[in-house]
Coordinates of C-alpha atoms and ligand atoms in Angstrom, one line a residue:
Chain A
M2 CA 2.7 33.7 -15.6
V3 CA 1.5 29.9 -17.2
D4 CA 3.3 27.6 -17.0
A5 CA 5.0 25.2 -20.0
P6 CA 3.7 22.1 -19.6
D7 CA 6.2 19.3 -17.9
P8 CA 8.1 18.1 -21.1
V9 CA 7.7 14.2 -21.3
P10 CA 10.3 11.4 -20.3
L11 CA 12.3 9.9 -22.6
S12 CA 11.6 6.7 -20.8
A13 CA 7.4 7.4 -20.3
L14 CA 7.5 6.2 -24.3
Q15 CA 8.5 3.1 -23.3
H16 CA 6.5 2.7 -20.4
W17 CA 3.4 4.0 -22.9
C18 CA 3.9 1.5 -25.0
Y19 CA 4.0 -1.9 -23.2
C20 CA 1.1 -0.1 -21.6
P21 CA -0.6 3.2 -20.8
R22 CA -1.3 2.6 -17.3
Q23 CA 1.8 1.4 -16.2
C24 CA 3.2 5.2 -17.9
G25 CA 0.0 6.9 -15.7
L26 CA 1.2 5.1 -12.4
I27 CA 5.0 5.9 -13.0
H28 CA 4.7 9.7 -14.2
L29 CA 1.7 10.5 -12.9
E30 CA 1.6 8.8 -9.7
Q31 CA 5.0 8.9 -9.1
A32 CA 4.6 5.2 -8.0
F33 CA 7.7 3.6 -8.3
D34 CA 8.0 0.2 -6.3
D35 CA 10.9 -1.9 -5.5
N36 CA 11.5 -3.8 -8.5
L37 CA 11.5 -0.9 -10.8
H38 CA 14.4 0.1 -8.5
T39 CA 16.0 -3.1 -8.7
L40 CA 15.6 -3.8 -12.7
R41 CA 17.2 0.2 -13.0
G42 CA 20.1 -0.7 -11.1
Q43 CA 20.6 -4.2 -12.8
A44 CA 20.4 -2.0 -16.0
V45 CA 23.2 0.5 -14.7
H46 CA 25.3 -2.5 -13.8
A47 CA 25.0 -4.1 -17.4
R48 CA 26.0 -0.8 -19.0
T49 CA 29.6 -0.8 -17.1
D50 CA 31.0 -4.3 -17.8
Q51 CA 29.6 -4.0 -21.2
P52 CA 33.4 -4.0 -23.5
G53 CA 33.8 -2.8 -26.9
V54 CA 32.3 0.4 -27.7
E55 CA 35.5 2.6 -26.6
T56 CA 37.7 0.3 -28.2
A57 CA 36.5 1.4 -31.9
R58 CA 39.3 4.3 -33.6
G59 CA 38.0 7.7 -33.5
V60 CA 34.9 7.2 -32.0
R61 CA 33.7 9.1 -28.8
V62 CA 31.5 7.6 -26.5
E63 CA 29.4 9.8 -24.1
R64 CA 27.3 8.2 -21.0
A65 CA 24.5 9.4 -19.3
L66 CA 24.0 11.9 -22.2
P67 CA 21.2 14.6 -21.6
L68 CA 19.0 14.5 -24.2
W69 CA 16.0 17.0 -25.1
H70 CA 13.8 17.9 -27.8
D71 CA 11.5 21.5 -27.3
A72 CA 9.4 21.1 -30.0
L73 CA 8.2 17.6 -29.4
G74 CA 9.0 18.4 -25.6
L75 CA 10.8 15.7 -24.7
V76 CA 13.3 14.9 -22.5
G77 CA 15.8 12.7 -20.8
K78 CA 19.3 10.9 -21.3
S79 CA 20.6 8.2 -23.1
D80 CA 22.5 5.5 -21.9
V81 CA 25.4 5.5 -24.7
V82 CA 25.8 7.7 -27.8
E83 CA 28.7 6.9 -30.2
F84 CA 30.4 10.3 -31.8
M85 CA 31.5 9.1 -34.8
P86 CA 34.9 10.9 -37.1
G87 CA 32.5 13.2 -38.4
G88 CA 30.7 13.8 -35.6
A89 CA 27.8 11.9 -36.4
P90 CA 25.9 11.1 -33.2
Y91 CA 24.7 7.1 -32.8
P92 CA 22.4 6.1 -30.0
V93 CA 22.6 3.0 -27.7
E94 CA 20.0 2.1 -25.4
Y95 CA 21.2 -0.7 -22.6
K96 CA 17.9 -3.0 -22.0
H97 CA 18.3 -5.6 -19.7
G98 CA 16.8 -9.2 -20.6
S99 CA 16.9 -11.3 -23.4
R100 CA 17.3 -9.7 -27.4
H101 CA 14.2 -12.4 -28.0
K102 CA 11.4 -10.3 -26.9
A103 CA 8.0 -10.6 -28.1
P104 CA 8.1 -8.5 -31.1
D105 CA 5.2 -6.1 -29.8
I106 CA 7.4 -5.5 -26.7
A107 CA 10.8 -5.3 -28.5
A108 CA 9.1 -2.3 -30.7
C109 CA 8.5 -0.3 -27.4
D110 CA 12.5 -0.4 -26.8
D111 CA 12.6 1.0 -30.6
L112 CA 10.1 3.5 -29.9
Q113 CA 12.4 4.9 -26.9
L114 CA 15.5 4.5 -29.4
A115 CA 13.9 6.9 -31.9
A116 CA 12.6 9.6 -29.8
Q117 CA 16.4 9.9 -28.1
A118 CA 17.2 9.8 -32.6
L119 CA 15.0 12.6 -32.8
C120 CA 16.1 14.6 -29.8
L121 CA 19.7 13.9 -30.8
E122 CA 19.3 15.3 -34.3
H123 CA 17.2 18.2 -32.5
M124 CA 20.3 19.1 -30.5
T125 CA 23.1 18.4 -33.0
G126 CA 21.7 19.4 -36.2
Q127 CA 23.3 16.0 -37.2
P128 CA 21.3 13.7 -39.2
V129 CA 20.2 10.2 -36.9
P130 CA 19.1 7.7 -39.2
E131 CA 20.5 4.5 -37.2
G132 CA 20.6 3.6 -33.2
A133 CA 21.0 -0.2 -31.4
L134 CA 19.6 -1.5 -28.9
Y135 CA 21.9 -3.0 -26.6
Y136 CA 20.2 -6.5 -24.3
A137 CA 22.7 -7.5 -21.9
S138 CA 22.0 -10.8 -20.8
S139 CA 21.9 -11.9 -24.7
R140 CA 25.3 -9.3 -25.4
R141 CA 24.2 -8.7 -28.4
R142 CA 23.2 -5.3 -30.5
R143 CA 20.6 -5.1 -32.8
V144 CA 20.3 -2.1 -35.4
V145 CA 17.2 -0.1 -35.6
A146 CA 16.9 1.7 -38.8
I147 CA 14.9 5.2 -37.5
G148 CA 11.9 5.8 -40.3
A149 CA 9.3 7.9 -40.7
E150 CA 7.0 5.2 -39.3
L151 CA 8.9 5.3 -36.0
R152 CA 9.2 9.1 -36.1
A153 CA 5.6 9.3 -36.4
Q154 CA 5.0 7.2 -33.7
V155 CA 6.9 8.8 -31.4
V156 CA 4.5 12.0 -31.8
A157 CA 1.8 10.6 -32.0
T158 CA 2.8 8.8 -28.0
A159 CA 4.5 12.2 -26.5
Q160 CA 1.1 13.7 -27.7
A161 CA -1.3 11.1 -26.0
I162 CA 1.4 11.2 -22.8
R163 CA 1.1 14.9 -22.8
Q164 CA -2.8 14.3 -22.7
M165 CA -2.9 11.3 -20.1
L166 CA -0.7 13.8 -18.0
A167 CA -2.8 17.1 -18.2
S168 CA -6.1 15.3 -18.1
G169 CA -5.0 13.4 -14.8
E170 CA -7.0 10.2 -15.8
L171 CA -4.7 6.8 -14.8
P172 CA -5.9 4.5 -18.2
P173 CA -7.3 1.7 -17.1
P174 CA -5.5 -1.8 -16.7
L175 CA -4.9 -3.6 -19.7
A176 CA -7.3 -6.6 -20.7
G177 CA -7.4 -10.0 -22.4
E178 CA -4.4 -11.7 -24.0
Q179 CA -2.3 -8.3 -23.2
A180 CA -2.9 -8.4 -19.8
A181 CA -1.8 -12.2 -20.1
R182 CA 1.7 -11.5 -21.4
R183 CA 2.5 -8.0 -20.1
C184 CA 1.2 -7.8 -16.6
K185 CA 3.1 -10.9 -15.3
G186 CA 6.5 -9.2 -16.1
C187 CA 5.1 -5.6 -14.8
S188 CA 7.0 -4.1 -11.8
L189 CA 3.8 -2.3 -10.8
I190 CA 1.5 -5.0 -10.8
D191 CA 0.6 -5.1 -6.9
R192 CA -0.1 -1.5 -6.8
C193 CA -2.0 -1.8 -10.1
Q194 CA -3.9 -4.9 -8.9
P195 CA -4.8 -5.5 -13.0
L196 CA -7.2 -8.8 -11.1
A197 CA -9.7 -7.0 -9.7
T198 CA -11.4 -5.6 -12.7
R199 CA -14.1 -3.6 -13.0
A200 CA -16.2 -6.6 -13.9
G201 CA -14.8 -8.0 -10.6
L202 CA -15.5 -5.3 -8.1
D203 CA -19.1 -4.5 -10.0
A204 CA -20.2 -8.2 -9.0
A205 CA -18.5 -8.2 -5.6
R206 CA -20.6 -4.9 -5.4
Q207 CA -23.9 -6.8 -5.9
T208 CA -23.1 -9.4 -3.4
L209 CA -21.9 -7.2 -0.8
F210 CA -25.1 -6.6 1.6
D211 CA -26.0 -9.8 1.4
P212 CA -25.4 -11.8 4.4
D213 CA -25.0 -15.3 2.4
A214 CA -23.0 -14.6 -0.7
Chain B
M7 CA 4.1 -8.4 -2.3
Q8 CA 6.7 -8.7 0.7
L9 CA 5.0 -8.2 4.0
L10 CA 8.4 -6.3 6.0
N11 CA 8.7 -5.8 9.5
T12 CA 7.6 -3.5 11.9
L13 CA 9.5 -2.6 14.4
Y14 CA 7.5 -2.0 18.1
V15 CA 9.7 -0.8 20.4
T16 CA 7.8 -0.8 24.0
L17 CA 10.9 -0.7 26.0
E18 CA 10.5 2.2 28.4
G19 CA 13.8 4.0 28.5
A20 CA 15.2 2.5 24.9
W21 CA 17.2 4.4 22.3
L22 CA 17.1 4.2 19.2
R23 CA 20.4 5.1 17.0
L24 CA 22.0 4.6 13.2
D25 CA 24.6 2.2 13.2
N26 CA 25.5 1.9 10.1
D27 CA 22.8 0.2 7.7
T28 CA 21.4 -1.1 11.0
L29 CA 18.8 0.2 13.9
R30 CA 20.2 -0.1 16.9
V31 CA 18.5 -0.5 20.0
E32 CA 19.9 0.2 23.1
V33 CA 18.8 0.7 26.9
E34 CA 21.2 2.2 29.5
R35 CA 23.8 1.7 26.7
E36 CA 23.8 -1.5 26.4
T37 CA 22.7 -2.7 22.8
R38 CA 19.4 -5.0 23.1
L39 CA 18.8 -5.5 19.5
R40 CA 19.9 -4.7 15.4
V41 CA 17.6 -4.6 12.6
P42 CA 18.9 -4.3 9.2
L43 CA 16.9 -1.2 7.7
H44 CA 15.9 -3.1 4.8
H45 CA 14.1 -4.9 6.5
L46 CA 11.8 -2.4 7.8
S47 CA 8.6 -0.6 6.6
A48 CA 7.8 1.3 10.1
V49 CA 9.3 2.0 13.5
V50 CA 6.2 2.3 16.4
C51 CA 7.6 3.8 19.3
F52 CA 5.6 3.3 22.9
G53 CA 5.7 6.1 25.3
H54 CA 9.2 7.2 26.4
V55 CA 11.5 5.8 24.1
G56 CA 14.5 8.0 22.4
L57 CA 16.0 7.9 18.9
S58 CA 19.2 9.9 16.8
A59 CA 18.4 12.5 14.3
P60 CA 20.8 10.4 12.2
L61 CA 18.5 7.6 12.5
M62 CA 15.4 10.1 11.6
H63 CA 17.2 11.3 8.4
R64 CA 17.9 8.0 7.2
L65 CA 14.3 6.7 8.1
A66 CA 12.9 9.7 6.4
D67 CA 15.2 9.0 2.8
E68 CA 14.5 5.1 3.0
G69 CA 10.4 6.0 3.2
I70 CA 10.7 4.0 6.5
A71 CA 7.6 5.6 8.7
L72 CA 8.5 6.6 11.8
V73 CA 5.0 6.7 14.6
L74 CA 5.4 8.1 17.7
L75 CA 2.1 6.7 19.9
D76 CA 1.8 7.0 23.7
D77 CA 2.0 4.4 26.6
N78 CA -1.6 2.8 25.3
G79 CA -1.0 2.8 21.9
R80 CA -2.8 6.4 21.1
Y81 CA -1.7 7.9 18.1
K82 CA 1.0 10.9 18.8
A83 CA 3.0 12.1 15.4
R84 CA 4.3 10.5 12.2
L85 CA 7.6 11.5 10.3
E86 CA 7.0 10.9 6.9
G87 CA 9.5 11.9 4.3
A88 CA 9.4 14.4 1.2
M89 CA 7.8 11.6 -1.4
S90 CA 5.0 11.5 1.0
G91 CA 0.7 11.5 -0.2
N92 CA 0.1 12.4 -3.9
V93 CA -1.4 15.9 -4.3
L94 CA -3.2 14.4 -7.6
L95 CA -4.8 11.5 -6.0
R96 CA -5.5 13.8 -2.9
Q97 CA -7.4 16.3 -5.2
A98 CA -9.7 13.2 -6.2
Q99 CA -10.4 12.5 -2.6
F100 CA -11.7 15.5 -2.1
Q101 CA -13.3 16.0 -5.1
R102 CA -15.0 12.2 -3.9
L103 CA -15.5 13.9 -0.7
A104 CA -18.1 16.9 -2.3
D105 CA -19.6 13.9 -3.9
A106 CA -23.0 13.0 -2.0
T107 CA -23.2 9.3 -3.5
F108 CA -19.8 8.2 -3.9
T109 CA -19.6 9.3 -0.2
L110 CA -22.6 7.6 0.9
D111 CA -22.0 4.6 -1.0
T112 CA -18.2 4.1 0.1
A113 CA -19.8 4.7 3.9
R114 CA -22.1 2.1 2.7
A115 CA -19.1 -0.3 1.8
C116 CA -17.3 0.1 4.8
V117 CA -20.2 -1.0 7.2
A118 CA -21.2 -3.7 5.4
G119 CA -17.3 -5.1 5.4
K120 CA -17.1 -4.5 9.5
I121 CA -20.7 -6.0 9.5
K122 CA -20.0 -9.1 7.4
N123 CA -16.6 -9.9 9.5
C124 CA -18.5 -9.2 12.5
R125 CA -20.8 -11.7 11.5
Q126 CA -18.1 -14.6 10.8
V127 CA -16.8 -14.0 14.4
L128 CA -20.4 -14.6 15.6
Q129 CA -21.5 -17.5 13.5
R130 CA -18.2 -19.1 14.3
G131 CA -18.7 -19.0 17.9
A132 CA -22.2 -20.4 17.3
R133 CA -20.2 -23.6 16.1
E134 CA -18.3 -24.0 18.7
A135 CA -20.2 -23.1 21.7
K136 CA -20.2 -25.8 24.5
S137 CA -24.3 -25.4 25.0
E138 CA -27.2 -25.4 22.9
Q139 CA -28.2 -22.4 24.7
E140 CA -25.5 -20.4 23.6
A141 CA -25.4 -21.7 20.1
A142 CA -29.0 -20.1 19.8
A143 CA -28.3 -16.9 21.1
L144 CA -25.0 -16.6 18.8
T145 CA -26.8 -17.6 16.3
R146 CA -29.5 -15.2 16.9
L147 CA -27.1 -12.2 16.8
A148 CA -25.9 -13.5 13.6
D149 CA -29.3 -13.1 12.1
D150 CA -29.8 -9.4 13.8
L151 CA -26.7 -8.5 12.0
A152 CA -27.6 -9.8 8.7
A153 CA -30.9 -8.3 9.0
S154 CA -28.5 -5.3 9.6
L155 CA -26.6 -5.7 6.6
R156 CA -29.9 -6.1 4.2
A157 CA -31.1 -2.6 5.8
L158 CA -27.5 -0.7 4.4
P159 CA -28.6 -0.7 0.7
A160 CA -32.1 1.5 1.9
A161 CA -29.8 3.7 4.2
D162 CA -30.2 7.0 2.2
S163 CA -27.7 9.6 4.6
L164 CA -24.7 9.3 6.4
D165 CA -26.7 9.5 9.7
A166 CA -28.9 6.4 9.2
L167 CA -25.3 4.7 8.1
R168 CA -24.5 5.5 11.3
G169 CA -27.6 4.2 13.1
V170 CA -27.6 0.5 11.4
E171 CA -24.0 0.7 12.1
G172 CA -24.7 1.5 15.8
E173 CA -27.2 -1.1 16.4
A174 CA -25.3 -3.7 14.6
A175 CA -22.1 -2.5 17.0
R176 CA -24.1 -3.6 20.6
Q177 CA -25.5 -6.8 18.8
Y178 CA -22.4 -8.1 18.1
F179 CA -20.7 -7.0 21.3
S180 CA -23.1 -7.9 23.0
G181 CA -22.2 -11.6 21.8
L182 CA -18.5 -11.2 22.1
N183 CA -19.3 -12.1 25.9
L184 CA -20.3 -15.5 25.2
L185 CA -17.2 -15.8 23.0
V186 CA -14.7 -15.5 26.1
R187 CA -14.3 -19.1 28.0
P188 CA -16.7 -19.4 31.1
D189 CA -14.3 -19.8 33.7
Q190 CA -12.5 -16.0 32.6
R191 CA -16.3 -14.4 32.2
A192 CA -16.3 -12.4 35.3
A193 CA -12.7 -11.1 34.5
F194 CA -13.3 -10.1 31.0
T195 CA -17.3 -8.7 30.7
M196 CA -17.9 -6.3 28.7
D197 CA -20.8 -4.1 29.0
G198 CA -20.7 -2.1 25.4
R199 CA -17.2 -1.1 24.1
T200 CA -15.9 2.0 26.3
R201 CA -12.9 4.1 25.5
R202 CA -11.7 7.4 26.7
P203 CA -11.1 5.6 29.1
P204 CA -12.0 1.8 28.6
R205 CA -13.5 0.8 32.0
D206 CA -12.7 -2.8 31.6
R207 CA -10.4 -5.1 31.1
F208 CA -11.7 -6.0 27.3
N209 CA -12.0 -2.9 26.7
A210 CA -8.3 -2.1 27.2
L211 CA -7.2 -5.0 25.6
L212 CA -9.5 -3.9 22.5
S213 CA -8.9 -0.1 22.6
F214 CA -5.1 -1.4 22.3
L215 CA -5.3 -3.8 19.7
Y216 CA -7.4 -1.5 17.2
A217 CA -4.8 1.0 18.2
M218 CA -2.0 -1.2 16.0
W219 CA -4.6 -1.5 13.3
M220 CA -5.6 2.1 13.0
N221 CA -1.3 2.5 13.0
D222 CA -1.7 0.3 10.0
C223 CA -4.5 1.1 8.4
R224 CA -3.0 5.1 8.2
S225 CA 0.1 3.7 7.0
A226 CA -1.5 1.9 3.9
L227 CA -3.2 4.7 3.0
E228 CA -0.1 7.3 3.3
A229 CA 1.7 4.5 1.2
A230 CA -1.2 4.7 -1.4
G231 CA -0.7 8.1 -1.6
L232 CA -4.0 8.8 0.2
D233 CA -4.6 11.8 3.0
P234 CA -6.0 9.4 6.0
Q235 CA -7.8 12.7 7.6
A236 CA -10.1 12.3 4.5
G237 CA -12.8 9.9 5.3
F238 CA -16.5 9.0 4.0
L239 CA -18.6 7.4 6.2
H240 CA -16.4 9.6 9.5
A241 CA -17.2 12.6 9.9
L242 CA -14.4 15.3 9.2
R243 CA -12.7 16.7 12.1
P244 CA -9.6 18.5 13.1
G245 CA -6.9 15.7 14.2
R246 CA -9.1 12.7 13.5
A247 CA -7.7 10.3 10.6
A248 CA -11.5 10.3 9.4
L249 CA -10.6 7.6 5.9
A250 CA -8.2 5.3 8.2
L251 CA -11.0 5.0 10.8
D252 CA -13.2 4.0 7.3
L253 CA -10.7 2.1 6.3
M254 CA -10.1 0.2 9.4
E255 CA -14.3 -0.7 10.3
E256 CA -13.3 -3.8 8.1
F257 CA -10.8 -4.9 10.6
R258 CA -11.9 -4.9 13.6
P259 CA -13.4 -8.4 13.9
W260 CA -9.9 -9.6 13.2
A261 CA -8.7 -7.4 16.4
D262 CA -11.2 -8.7 18.4
R263 CA -10.1 -12.6 17.0
L264 CA -7.0 -12.1 18.7
A265 CA -8.3 -10.2 21.8
L266 CA -10.1 -13.5 22.4
T267 CA -7.8 -15.5 21.4
L268 CA -5.4 -14.2 23.8
I269 CA -7.8 -14.3 26.7
N270 CA -8.9 -17.7 26.3
R271 CA -6.0 -19.3 25.8
S272 CA -4.5 -17.5 29.0
Q273 CA -2.1 -15.6 27.3
L274 CA -3.7 -12.6 29.2
N275 CA -4.6 -12.4 32.5
T276 CA -6.6 -10.2 35.5
H277 CA -3.1 -9.0 36.8
D278 CA -1.8 -7.9 33.3
F279 CA -4.4 -5.4 33.6
A280 CA -4.3 -2.1 36.0
V281 CA -7.3 -0.9 37.9
R282 CA -7.1 2.9 38.2
E283 CA -8.8 4.9 40.7
G284 CA -12.2 5.4 39.6
G285 CA -12.6 2.4 37.2
A286 CA -10.1 3.3 34.0
V287 CA -8.6 0.4 33.1
T288 CA -5.0 0.0 31.6
L289 CA -3.2 -2.7 30.0
A290 CA 0.0 -3.5 31.8
P291 CA 3.7 -2.6 30.4
D292 CA 4.3 -6.5 30.3
A293 CA 1.5 -7.5 28.9
R294 CA 2.1 -5.3 26.2
K295 CA 4.7 -6.7 24.7
T296 CA 2.8 -10.1 24.6
V297 CA -0.2 -8.1 22.7
V298 CA 2.4 -6.8 20.2
V299 CA 4.1 -10.5 19.5
A300 CA 0.3 -11.5 19.1
F301 CA -0.1 -9.0 16.9
Q302 CA 2.9 -9.3 14.8
E303 CA 2.5 -13.4 14.6
R304 CA -1.2 -13.0 13.7
K305 CA 0.0 -10.5 10.5
K306 CA 2.2 -13.1 9.3
D307 CA -0.9 -15.1 8.7
E308 CA -1.5 -16.3 4.9
I309 CA -5.2 -15.2 3.7
S310 CA -7.1 -16.0 0.7
H311 CA -8.2 -12.6 -1.1
P312 CA -11.3 -13.0 -2.7
L313 CA -10.8 -10.0 -5.2
L314 CA -7.1 -10.5 -6.3
A315 CA -7.6 -14.3 -6.4
Q316 CA -4.2 -14.3 -4.4
T317 CA -3.1 -15.6 -1.2
L318 CA -0.9 -12.9 0.9
P319 CA -0.3 -12.3 4.6
L320 CA -2.7 -10.8 6.5
G321 CA -0.8 -7.6 7.6
L322 CA -0.2 -6.5 3.8
V323 CA -4.2 -6.6 3.2
P324 CA -4.7 -3.3 5.0
L325 CA -2.1 -2.1 1.9
V326 CA -4.1 -3.8 -0.7
Q327 CA -7.3 -2.3 0.6
A328 CA -5.2 0.9 0.7
R329 CA -4.9 0.6 -3.1
L330 CA -8.5 -1.0 -3.7
M331 CA -9.4 2.7 -1.9
A332 CA -7.4 4.9 -4.3
R333 CA -8.9 3.2 -7.0
A334 CA -12.1 4.0 -6.0
V335 CA -11.2 7.2 -5.8
R336 CA -9.3 7.8 -9.3
D337 CA -12.0 5.9 -10.8
S338 CA -15.5 7.3 -9.3
A339 CA -17.5 4.0 -11.2
A340 CA -15.2 1.4 -9.8
P341 CA -16.7 1.3 -6.1
Y342 CA -14.5 0.4 -3.0
I343 CA -15.3 -3.2 -2.1
P344 CA -14.1 -4.2 1.6
F345 CA -12.0 -7.2 2.7
V346 CA -14.3 -10.3 3.3
T347 CA -13.3 -13.4 5.0
K348 CA -15.5 -16.6 4.4
Ligands
SF4_28 S1 0.0 -4.9 -13.8 FE1 -1.1 -4.8 -16.4 S2 -2.1 -3.5 -16.9 FE2 -1.2 -3.2 -14.9 S3 0.3 -1.7 -15.3 FE3 1.3 -3.3 -15.2 S4 1.1 -4.1 -17.1 FE4 -0.4 -2.3 -17.3

């Protein structure tokens, strides 16, 4: 019997968008370093003291709802899905940190939310044209339209991740301006060692057998 | 990165148990020590130390390594949780092992790291030597090591490499004798490296220190997801942690330096060693504690790591190096670079 490929976790899309290597370290190498756990803990905590959503009349709130999409091979959980009176699902993803992230980093949150929306459509047969991100420290929602471009990006990203998992190859560290901005905030920096660049390693190799270097 | 503590239990007859979120050390039902588990990365027990099953379960859950060593620090066993190792990385490791170029290259790097760090020890000794004659002798030996280092790229087989390494080690150990304080030399002369069993005091001390470094290297490799048994420089042999031995080469001179410090500052004296019938020498139980404490203190020293452009405690360097090794294994074009100090 041939195993079907393991479904890609929804969180992997956000990781991949932030940094393919981070995605590889987590999902290929199962590297969970301490501060990642810590961040998750904080995210969960933020959820419990977030008021408001249950009070709206007729809105049923499901927390930690299992999500999947067989055709795309996605699986995961939503922090919150609000079911409208007509039964239409509305995903809300909780993020630590502020709403005012750099646009390219916020875009990774959008991608993960869009993937949740696609899962919900697959599961319920209902259209999900919109969802929201809730940022714990600024305590604000940001509404995200699940447009054609985002949908295509979900499909392409899931594909890329599946390829990486199948090849078993860890993507290289970020470089240049992206590295400067993203590695600082990355919980896997110690494991990844982005500063020990290929160029640095090669240069060190050049002088390894020189006693005076 | 944070240097978590390793709890070394050298106390004969100690009993370790779980007490909520702390580890409790008892001797004859009396509590001697309590350590919060979240401060620990490993628990290392020497000789006759007992521990409870609930504690073992908890250590496994928390990913805290439990290591059993004999009285002399030799490895006996290790308890690993379910998530240890990384099968994909290990698969790559075995593929590299079958790749003669990678194997030789990595082995060369390990030897180079050792020789460079050994040379530092001799050069520093030469600078601090009391007599010109000794300074000259140490400088000569350091030059010999430089020649060995330069010979490494041309060593075209593992045997050739091990030959260069053996010769360098011989020269280096003869130099170590000159680094012992003159009034201690009679008691701590070493005639080359002897082990199984060590046959002089210096060797007994080195064996014990190497055992602890070895243990840290092994743990670091496990933490990085590598298989400590599958090494490049050291031949594969059942029961031998060949990769841990490879990784440890670059750290041996650190152990040597600590041994010299302990002797030269008279933290250890002749009565701290037992000479057995026939000539085997062992470290006395009380002295083991002295060595363990000194080793733990040394691991807190801040070191600047040239490749990562950051300072970190010496105790974390094996982990950093194990990760660099994992990186070389994953990406065969990225060379392994040992930790070399200036
Ligand atoms: S440290 Fe930088 S390169 Fe490495 S995983 Fe994190 S973001 Fe990616």
